[in-house]
Every structure is written in C-alpha cells, then in structure tokens.
Short mmCIF file of C-alpha atoms in Angstrom, two decimals:
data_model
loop_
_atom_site.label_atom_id
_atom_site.label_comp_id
_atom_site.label_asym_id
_atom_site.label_seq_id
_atom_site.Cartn_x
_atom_site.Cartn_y
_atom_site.Cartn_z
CA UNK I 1 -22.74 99.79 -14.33
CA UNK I 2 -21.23 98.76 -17.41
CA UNK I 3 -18.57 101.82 -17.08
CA UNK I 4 -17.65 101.06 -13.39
CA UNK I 5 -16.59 97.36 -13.85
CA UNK I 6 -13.88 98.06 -16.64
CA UNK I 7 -12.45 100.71 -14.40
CA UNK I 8 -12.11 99.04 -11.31
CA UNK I 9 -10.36 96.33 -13.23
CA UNK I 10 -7.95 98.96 -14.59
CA UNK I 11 -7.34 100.07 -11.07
CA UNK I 12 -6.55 96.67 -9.32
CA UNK I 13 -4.45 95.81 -12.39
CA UNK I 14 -2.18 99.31 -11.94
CA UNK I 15 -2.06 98.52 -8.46
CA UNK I 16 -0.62 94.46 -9.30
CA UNK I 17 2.11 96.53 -11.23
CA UNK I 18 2.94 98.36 -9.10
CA UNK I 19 3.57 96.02 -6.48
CA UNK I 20 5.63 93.89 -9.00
CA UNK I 21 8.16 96.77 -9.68
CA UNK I 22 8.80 97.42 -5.82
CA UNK I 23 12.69 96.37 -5.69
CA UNK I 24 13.73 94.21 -2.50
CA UNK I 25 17.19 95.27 -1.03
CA UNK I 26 19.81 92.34 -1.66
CA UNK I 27 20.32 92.15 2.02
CA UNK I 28 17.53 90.50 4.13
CA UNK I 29 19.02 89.59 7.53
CA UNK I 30 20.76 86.04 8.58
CA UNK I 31 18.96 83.73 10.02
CA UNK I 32 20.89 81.02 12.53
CA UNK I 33 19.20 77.49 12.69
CA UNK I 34 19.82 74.93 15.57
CA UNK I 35 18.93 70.95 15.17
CA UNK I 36 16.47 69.82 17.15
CA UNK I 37 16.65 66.58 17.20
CA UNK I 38 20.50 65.41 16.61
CA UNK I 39 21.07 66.41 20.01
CA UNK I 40 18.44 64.10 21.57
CA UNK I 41 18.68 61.30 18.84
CA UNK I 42 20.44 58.76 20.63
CA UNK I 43 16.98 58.24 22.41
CA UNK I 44 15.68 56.26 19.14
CA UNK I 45 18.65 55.66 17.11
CA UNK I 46 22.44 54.96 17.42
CA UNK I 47 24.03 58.31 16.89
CA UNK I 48 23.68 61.69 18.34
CA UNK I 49 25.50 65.18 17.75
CA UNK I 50 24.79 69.14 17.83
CA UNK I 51 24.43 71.11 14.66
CA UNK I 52 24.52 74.53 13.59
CA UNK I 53 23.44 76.84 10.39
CA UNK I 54 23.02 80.23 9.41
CA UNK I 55 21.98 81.53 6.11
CA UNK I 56 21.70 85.64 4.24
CA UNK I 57 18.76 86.39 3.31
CA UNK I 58 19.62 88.24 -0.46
CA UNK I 59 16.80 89.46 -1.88
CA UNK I 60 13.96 87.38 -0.30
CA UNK I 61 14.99 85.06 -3.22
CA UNK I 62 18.43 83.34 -2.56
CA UNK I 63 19.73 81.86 0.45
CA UNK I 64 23.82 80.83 0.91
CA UNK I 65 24.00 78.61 3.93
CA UNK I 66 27.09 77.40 5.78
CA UNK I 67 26.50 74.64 8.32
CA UNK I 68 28.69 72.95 10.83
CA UNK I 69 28.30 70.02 13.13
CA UNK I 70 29.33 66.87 15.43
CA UNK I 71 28.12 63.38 15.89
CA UNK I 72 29.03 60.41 17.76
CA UNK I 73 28.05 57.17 16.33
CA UNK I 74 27.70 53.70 18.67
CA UNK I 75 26.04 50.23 17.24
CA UNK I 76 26.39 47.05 17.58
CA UNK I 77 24.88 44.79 14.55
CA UNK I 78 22.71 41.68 15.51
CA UNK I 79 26.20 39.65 14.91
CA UNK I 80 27.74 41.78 17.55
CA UNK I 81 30.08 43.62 14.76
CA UNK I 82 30.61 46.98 17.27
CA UNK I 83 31.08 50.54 15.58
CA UNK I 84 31.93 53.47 17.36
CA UNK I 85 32.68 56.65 14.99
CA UNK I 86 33.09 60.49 16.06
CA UNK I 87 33.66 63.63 14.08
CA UNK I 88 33.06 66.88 12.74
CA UNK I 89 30.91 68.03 9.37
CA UNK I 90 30.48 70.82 6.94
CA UNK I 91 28.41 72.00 4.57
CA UNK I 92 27.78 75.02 2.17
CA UNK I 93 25.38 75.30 -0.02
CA UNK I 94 22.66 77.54 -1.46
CA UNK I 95 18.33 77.43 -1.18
CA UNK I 96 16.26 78.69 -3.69
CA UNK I 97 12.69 80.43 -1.96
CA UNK I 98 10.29 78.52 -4.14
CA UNK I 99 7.45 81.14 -2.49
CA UNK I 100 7.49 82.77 0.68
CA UNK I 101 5.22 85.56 3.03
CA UNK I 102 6.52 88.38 4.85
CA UNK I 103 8.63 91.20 4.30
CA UNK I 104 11.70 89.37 4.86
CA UNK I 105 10.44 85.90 3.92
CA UNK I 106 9.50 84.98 7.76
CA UNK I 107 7.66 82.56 6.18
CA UNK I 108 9.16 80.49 3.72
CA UNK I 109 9.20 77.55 1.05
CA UNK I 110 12.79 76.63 -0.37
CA UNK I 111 14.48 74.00 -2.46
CA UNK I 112 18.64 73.80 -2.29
CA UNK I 113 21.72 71.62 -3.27
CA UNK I 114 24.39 71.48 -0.46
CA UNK I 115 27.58 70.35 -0.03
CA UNK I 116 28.79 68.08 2.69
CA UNK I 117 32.43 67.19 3.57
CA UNK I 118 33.87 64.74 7.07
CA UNK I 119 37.04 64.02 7.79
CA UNK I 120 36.43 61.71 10.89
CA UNK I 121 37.75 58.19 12.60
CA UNK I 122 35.94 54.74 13.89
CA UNK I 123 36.67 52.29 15.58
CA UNK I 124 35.27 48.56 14.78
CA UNK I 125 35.32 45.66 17.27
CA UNK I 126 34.55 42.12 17.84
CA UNK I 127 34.84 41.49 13.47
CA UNK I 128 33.46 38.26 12.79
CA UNK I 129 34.64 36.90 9.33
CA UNK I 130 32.30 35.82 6.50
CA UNK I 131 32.71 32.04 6.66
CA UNK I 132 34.52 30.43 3.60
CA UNK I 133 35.01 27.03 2.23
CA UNK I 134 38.18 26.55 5.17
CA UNK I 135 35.08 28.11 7.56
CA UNK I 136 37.07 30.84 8.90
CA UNK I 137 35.60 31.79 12.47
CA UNK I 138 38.17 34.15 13.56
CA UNK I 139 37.10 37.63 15.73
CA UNK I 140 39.16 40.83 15.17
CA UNK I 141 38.98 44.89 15.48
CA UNK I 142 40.44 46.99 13.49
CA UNK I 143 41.18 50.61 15.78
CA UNK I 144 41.61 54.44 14.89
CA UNK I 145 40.65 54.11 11.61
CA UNK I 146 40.49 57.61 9.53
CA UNK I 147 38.43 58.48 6.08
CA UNK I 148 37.42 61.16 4.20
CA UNK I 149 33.64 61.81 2.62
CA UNK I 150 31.83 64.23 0.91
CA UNK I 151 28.54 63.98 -0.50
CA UNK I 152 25.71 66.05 -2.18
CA UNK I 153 22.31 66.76 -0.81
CA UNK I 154 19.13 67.78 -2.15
CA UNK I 155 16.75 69.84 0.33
CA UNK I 156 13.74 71.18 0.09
CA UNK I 157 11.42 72.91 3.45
CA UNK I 158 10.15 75.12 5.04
CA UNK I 159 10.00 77.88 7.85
CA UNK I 160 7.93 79.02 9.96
CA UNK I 161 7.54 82.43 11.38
CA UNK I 162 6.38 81.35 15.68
CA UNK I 163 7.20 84.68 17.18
CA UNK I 164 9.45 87.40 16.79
CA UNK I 165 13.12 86.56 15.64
CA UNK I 166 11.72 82.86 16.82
CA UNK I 167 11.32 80.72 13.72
CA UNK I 168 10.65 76.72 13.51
CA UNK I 169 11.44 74.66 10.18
CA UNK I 170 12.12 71.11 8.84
CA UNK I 171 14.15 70.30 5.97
CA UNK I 172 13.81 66.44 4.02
CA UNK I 173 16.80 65.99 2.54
CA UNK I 174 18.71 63.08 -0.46
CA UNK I 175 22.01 62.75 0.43
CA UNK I 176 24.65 60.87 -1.80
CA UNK I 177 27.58 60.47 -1.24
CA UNK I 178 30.46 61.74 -3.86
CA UNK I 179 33.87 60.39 -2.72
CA UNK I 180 34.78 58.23 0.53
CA UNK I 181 38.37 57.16 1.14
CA UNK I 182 38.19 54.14 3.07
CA UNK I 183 39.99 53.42 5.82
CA UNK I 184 43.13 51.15 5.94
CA UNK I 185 40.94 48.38 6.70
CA UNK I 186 37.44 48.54 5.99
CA UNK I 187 34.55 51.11 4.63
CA UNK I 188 33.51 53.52 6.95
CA UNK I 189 29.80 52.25 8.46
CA UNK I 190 28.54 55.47 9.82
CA UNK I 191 29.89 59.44 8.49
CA UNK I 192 29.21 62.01 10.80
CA UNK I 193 26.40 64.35 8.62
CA UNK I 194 25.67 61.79 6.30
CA UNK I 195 24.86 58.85 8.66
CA UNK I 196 24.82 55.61 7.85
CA UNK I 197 26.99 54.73 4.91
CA UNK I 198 23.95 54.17 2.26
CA UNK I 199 23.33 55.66 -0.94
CA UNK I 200 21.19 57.46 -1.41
CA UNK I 201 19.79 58.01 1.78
CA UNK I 202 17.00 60.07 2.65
CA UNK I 203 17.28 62.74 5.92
CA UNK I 204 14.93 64.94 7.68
CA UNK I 205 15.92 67.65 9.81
CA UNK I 206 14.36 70.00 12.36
CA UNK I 207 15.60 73.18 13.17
CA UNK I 208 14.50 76.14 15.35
CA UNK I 209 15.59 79.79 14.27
CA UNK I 210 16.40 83.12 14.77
CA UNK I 211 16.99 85.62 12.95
CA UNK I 212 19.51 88.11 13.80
CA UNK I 213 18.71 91.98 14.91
CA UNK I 214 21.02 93.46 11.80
CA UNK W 1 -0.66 77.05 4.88
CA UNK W 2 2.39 77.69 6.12
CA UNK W 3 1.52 77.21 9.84
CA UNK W 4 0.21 73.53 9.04
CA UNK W 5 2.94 73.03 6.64
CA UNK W 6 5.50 71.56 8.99
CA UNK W 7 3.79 69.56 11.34
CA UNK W 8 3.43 65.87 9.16
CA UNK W 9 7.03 66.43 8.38
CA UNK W 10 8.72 66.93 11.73
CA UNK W 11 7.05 63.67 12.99
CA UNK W 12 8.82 62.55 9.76
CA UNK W 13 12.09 63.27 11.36
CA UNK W 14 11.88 61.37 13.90
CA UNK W 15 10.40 58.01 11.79
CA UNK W 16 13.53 59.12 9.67
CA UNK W 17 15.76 59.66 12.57
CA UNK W 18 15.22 55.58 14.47
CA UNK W 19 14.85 54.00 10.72
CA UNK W 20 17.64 53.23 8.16
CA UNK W 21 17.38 50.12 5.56
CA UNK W 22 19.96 47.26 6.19
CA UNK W 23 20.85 43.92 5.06
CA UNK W 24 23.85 42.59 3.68
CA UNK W 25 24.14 43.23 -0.27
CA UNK W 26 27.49 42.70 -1.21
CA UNK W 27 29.27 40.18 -2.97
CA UNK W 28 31.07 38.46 -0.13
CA UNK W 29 32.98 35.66 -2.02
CA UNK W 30 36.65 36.09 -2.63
CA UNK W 31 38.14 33.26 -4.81
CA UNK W 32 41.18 33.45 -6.79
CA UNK W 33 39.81 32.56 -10.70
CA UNK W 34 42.16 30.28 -13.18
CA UNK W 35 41.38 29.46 -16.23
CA UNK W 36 42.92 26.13 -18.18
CA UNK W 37 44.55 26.88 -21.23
CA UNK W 38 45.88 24.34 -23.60
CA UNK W 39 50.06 25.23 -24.97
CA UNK W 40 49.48 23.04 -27.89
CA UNK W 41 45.83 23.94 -29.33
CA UNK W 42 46.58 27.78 -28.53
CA UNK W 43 43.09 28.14 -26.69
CA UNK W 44 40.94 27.92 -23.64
CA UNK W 45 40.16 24.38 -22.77
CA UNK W 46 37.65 22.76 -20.68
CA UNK W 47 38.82 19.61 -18.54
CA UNK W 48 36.61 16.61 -18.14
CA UNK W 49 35.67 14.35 -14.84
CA UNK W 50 37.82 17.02 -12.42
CA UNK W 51 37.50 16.76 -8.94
CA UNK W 52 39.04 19.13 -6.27
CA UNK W 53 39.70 19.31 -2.78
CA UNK W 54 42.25 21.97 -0.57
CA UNK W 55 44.87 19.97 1.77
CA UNK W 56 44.05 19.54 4.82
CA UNK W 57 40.04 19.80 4.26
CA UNK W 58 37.79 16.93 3.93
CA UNK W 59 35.35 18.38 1.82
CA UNK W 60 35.21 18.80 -1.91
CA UNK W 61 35.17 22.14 -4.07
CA UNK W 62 34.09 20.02 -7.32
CA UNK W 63 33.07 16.55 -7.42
CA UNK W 64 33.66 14.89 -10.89
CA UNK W 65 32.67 18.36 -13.01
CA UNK W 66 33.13 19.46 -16.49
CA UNK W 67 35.16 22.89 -15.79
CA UNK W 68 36.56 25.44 -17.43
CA UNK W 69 38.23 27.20 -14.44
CA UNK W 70 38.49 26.41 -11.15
CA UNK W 71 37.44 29.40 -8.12
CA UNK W 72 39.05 28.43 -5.25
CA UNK W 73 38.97 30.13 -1.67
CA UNK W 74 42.22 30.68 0.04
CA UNK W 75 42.58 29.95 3.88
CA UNK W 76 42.73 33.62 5.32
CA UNK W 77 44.63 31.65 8.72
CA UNK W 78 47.80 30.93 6.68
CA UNK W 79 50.40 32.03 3.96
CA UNK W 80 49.90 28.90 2.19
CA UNK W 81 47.24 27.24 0.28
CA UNK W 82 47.39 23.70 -1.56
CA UNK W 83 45.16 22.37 -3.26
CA UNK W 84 44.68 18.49 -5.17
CA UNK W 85 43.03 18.39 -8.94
CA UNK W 86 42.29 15.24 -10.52
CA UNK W 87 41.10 14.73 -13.75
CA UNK W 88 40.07 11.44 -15.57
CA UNK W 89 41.77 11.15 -19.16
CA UNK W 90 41.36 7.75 -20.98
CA UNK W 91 40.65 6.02 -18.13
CA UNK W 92 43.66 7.10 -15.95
CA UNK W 93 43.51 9.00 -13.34
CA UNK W 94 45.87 11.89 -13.07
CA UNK W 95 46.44 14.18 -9.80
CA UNK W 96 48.16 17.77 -9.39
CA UNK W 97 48.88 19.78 -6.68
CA UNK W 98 48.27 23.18 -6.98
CA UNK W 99 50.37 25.77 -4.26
CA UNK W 100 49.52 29.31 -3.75
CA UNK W 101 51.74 31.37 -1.48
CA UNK W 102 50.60 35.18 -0.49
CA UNK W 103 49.85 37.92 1.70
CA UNK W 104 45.95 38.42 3.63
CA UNK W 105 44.36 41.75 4.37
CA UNK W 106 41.14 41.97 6.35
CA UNK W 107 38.89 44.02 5.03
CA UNK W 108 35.70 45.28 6.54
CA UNK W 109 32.80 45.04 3.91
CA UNK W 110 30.05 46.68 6.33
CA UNK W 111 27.80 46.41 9.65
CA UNK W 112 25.64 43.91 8.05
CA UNK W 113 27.93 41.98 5.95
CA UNK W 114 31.10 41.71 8.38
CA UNK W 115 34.91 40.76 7.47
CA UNK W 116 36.41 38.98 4.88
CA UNK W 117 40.18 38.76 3.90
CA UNK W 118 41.52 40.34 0.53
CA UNK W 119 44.73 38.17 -0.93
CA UNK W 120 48.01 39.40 -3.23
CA UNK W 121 49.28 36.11 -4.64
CA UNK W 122 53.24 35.94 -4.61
CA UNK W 123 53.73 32.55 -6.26
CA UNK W 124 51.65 29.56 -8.11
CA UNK W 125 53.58 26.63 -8.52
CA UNK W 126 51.99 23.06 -10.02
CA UNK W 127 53.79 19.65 -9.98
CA UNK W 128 53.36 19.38 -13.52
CA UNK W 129 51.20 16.68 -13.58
CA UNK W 130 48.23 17.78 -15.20
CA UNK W 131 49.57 21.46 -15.96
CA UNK W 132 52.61 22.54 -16.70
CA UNK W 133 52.56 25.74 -15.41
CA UNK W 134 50.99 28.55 -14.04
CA UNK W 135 51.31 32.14 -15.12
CA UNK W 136 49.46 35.20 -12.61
CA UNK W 137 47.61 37.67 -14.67
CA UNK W 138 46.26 39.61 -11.34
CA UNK W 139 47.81 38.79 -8.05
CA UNK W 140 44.84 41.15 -5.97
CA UNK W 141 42.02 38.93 -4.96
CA UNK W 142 39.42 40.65 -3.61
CA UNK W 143 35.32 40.36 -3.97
CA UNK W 144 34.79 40.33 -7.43
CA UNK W 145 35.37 38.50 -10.58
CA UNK W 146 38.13 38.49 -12.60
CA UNK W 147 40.84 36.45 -14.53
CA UNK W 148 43.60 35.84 -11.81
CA UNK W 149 45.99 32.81 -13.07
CA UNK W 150 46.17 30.97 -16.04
CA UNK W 151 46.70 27.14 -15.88
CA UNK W 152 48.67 26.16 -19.08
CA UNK W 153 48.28 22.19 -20.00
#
C-alpha cells in the first residue's frame, strides 16, 4: 500500500506535464460579436445604434479586436436644452484570456484595453443661457456642429459557449476619454461609442457570437 | 461557472444602459477680473468704502466694500458695458466710469449646465477719476479665474 500511493502520484504528475507541453496553434478561429442591446436601447435611454466586432483567436491566449459602430443620440434636459447627435465609431484593441475552457476557448474569461475614436456632428436647440448679474434670458441653437473624440477603455468579460458557433457574452467596460475637439460652439454632450460626455464613465455591453467555420 | 457567469451582469447592462450621473458641475461664472494698482506706491492696493453698479441696472455688484479687485459680468446682449465705481476718500465722494467694449461668443458648457457667453475685450477706457488708466493683461474671458485688466490709480 505504501508502494502504490507514491506511484500513482508519479503517474498523475507525468501526465500534468505532459498536458502543459502540448503547444496550441497561434491561429484559433475569429469570432464576430453583435450588440444586443444598442439596437433596442432607445426603449430605456436616449440613444440607440448597431454595433459590430470580431476578434482572432491566437493561441487561446490573445485576442486583437476591431469594432465598428453607429448611434443616434436624442434628449432633451429638464430645462428643455435639446441634443440630437449621430455618427460612426471605432475601436481596436486587444483582450487578454485571464482563463478559459474548451479547445478553442469557447468558453472564456478576458481582460483588454481598447481604443475608441468618433468623428461625428450634433445639433443643440432651444439654449437657455445661465442667468448673470444683467439676467440674460435669451434662447438660441447652435446647428451642424462637428468634433472629434477618442478615448480609452478598460474591459473585462466573458463568453459563453450556448451552442455550436452560437456564443453569448457581456463585457463591463471604463471608458475615458483622451482628446475631444469641441465644436465651434459648445462641448459635445453625447459621442457616439462613448455616450454621454462623462469621465470616466462606466459601460456594459452584451453581445451574441459566432464564430466563424475557418 | 461559466454558464452562471453572465447572467447578474447582462441585467447590469441594461441598469447601465437607462442610468448615467448628471448635474451641473461647472464653474458657470464668467467675469472679467481687475485688479487696482497704485502708479505711485509701485504695488497692489486695496480701495476703501467702493460701491459699484453697471449702467443701466438698478442693482448693486458691491455695496460700500473693502476690495481689492472688482469681477464684473459683462451684458452678453450688447458690445458695450459701463459700469459706475465710487469710492469714499477723506470724506469725498469720488465716481468713475468704467467702459468695456468687445466681442461675445456663446458657448455651450453642457446638457445640465446650459449656455453662457465667452468675451475678448477690445478696449477699457476710465474717465480718470478715480483711475487713471487701464491696461488689459488677458482680453479672453471665459469661466475661470484669472488676472484680466489692471486698474492703475
């Protein structure tokens, strides 16, 4: 008894080494992502867009992602300030697979840092003046603004093998923004990507997958 | 694990999604800043007993104060702002009239905050009453703090 335990622990530990030394091919497959809930977010909040992503799979380890989108952004403040903003967004960036399951990580944990960049235009109407000691009441609108952004985000998530190819994940994200060139007239309120013009803001997003046959 | 993992977080997204902070957090006032300096002691000064109103208003910006610089709002509507300073020395009362001429640009701060109208000053003139002079360090007004004209008594 004493003999067998020492060499079934020498067994299981030749068999961990083994598995350690088995070399993953640098190409994994590309997975394409679509946002869930941009699309339908103008339900519960002021803005709405599509939004598209697809990132290689190298080495079950590192994951380059490109991503490119549109929103449409319409408010009106509690003062009746109006701001209607429309434009396209992309980002680059890479995740890190913090762990994953699967032979081609269908399951998987990541961390990243992305990229995001907007060239875009607003519109604001019905401008109501901070009042002053001559108690300025004036209304104005400033149109066809145009600005520039990029910012930086921090992601971390996960996905979620469902079936097949068919993969569903969510992604928190801390956006800040890097550079904005203002308009000719005002701070942009709203950046298509980025959202409202905060920083830091914090972002969740929800995307279904699939991964491509090749 | 990994099945459970993502359920908490995509109703996340959409608390995320319908909620974003607001509130207005910026410095709103712009006021053009000038400072009294005296020709003869070579310094800063402060004036006793001043009291200021703009022309054309019936309210006061300082009411019988010890200053050392007057912040005074310009009138986004016009070109032209004048305002009166007096100032009690010895028991007389002496008045100036202070006239800014410049250029307005409204400027958007944000959804929560609104408008407000940035100023480049193009002239500063005094009747020489109580100063002599005035002298523009920094003819951008906009919201925040700084040294824009120098009153020289």
């Amino acid at each position: 008894m004493c003999l067998v335990l020492p060499t079934t622990i020498s067994v299981s530990a030749a068999e961990k080494k083994k598995e350690e030394v088995v070399k993953v091919p640098l190409y994994q497959g590309i997975q394409i992502g679509f946002d869930l809930v941009s699309p339908a977010s103008y339900l519960i909040s002021d803005s709405y867009g599509v939004d598209i992503k697809a990132d290689i799979n190298l080495w079950n380890k590192y994951f380059p992602t490109v991503e490119l989108g549109y929103a449409d952004f319409d408010k009106t403040s509690e003062d009746g300030i109006n701001c209607t903003s429309s434009g396209q967004y992309f980002k680059v960036g890479i995740n890190k697979a913090l762990s994953y399951r699967g032979n081609k990580a269908e399951d998987l944990f990541f961390a990243g840092i992305h990229y995001g960049f907007s060239s875009f235009s607003y519109n604001l109407d019905n401008l109501v003046y901070y009042p002053n000691y001559w108690g300025y009441d004036n209304i104005t609108s400033f149109q066809d603004q145009e600005a520039t952004t990029g910012w930086i985000e921090l992601v971390a998530g996960v996905r979620i093998q469902i079936i097949g190819p068919i993969s569903l994940g969510w992604t928190a994200q801390y956006k800040s923004t890097l550079h904005v060139s203002d308009g000719r007239n005002s701070i942009p309120a709203y950046i298509p990507g980025y959202g409202e013009n905060f920083k830091p803001k914090l972002g969740m997003a929800f995307h279904l997958y699939y991964r491509l046959p090749f | 694990m990994y099945r459970r993992i993502w359920v908490l977080p995509a109703l996340a997204t959409l608390l995320l999604t319908s909620c974003n902070s607001g509130g207005c957090y910026d410095n709103m006032d712009v006021k053009v800043y000038c400072s009294f300096y005296s020709q003869t002691l070579q310094k800063a000064v402060q004036i006793d007993s001043v009291t200021v109103w703009g022309v054309g208003s019936d309210s006061l910006i300082y009411d019988n104060e010890t200053l050392s610089e007057l912040a005074l709002e310009l009138n986004p509507k016009v070109q032209e702002t004048k305002y009166v300073v007096q100032a009690i020395a010895g028991g007389d009362l002496y008045a100036d009239t202070l006239t800014l001429k410049y250029t307005n640009q409204p400027w958007f701060q944000s959804m929560e905050c609104g408008c407000m109208v940035f100023s480049t000053l193009e002239t500063f003139w005094t009747t020489g009453i109580i100063f002599k002079s005035a002298t523009i360090l920094n003819p951008k007004v906009i919201n925040q703090k700084t040294e824009h004209v120098v009153l020289n008594l």
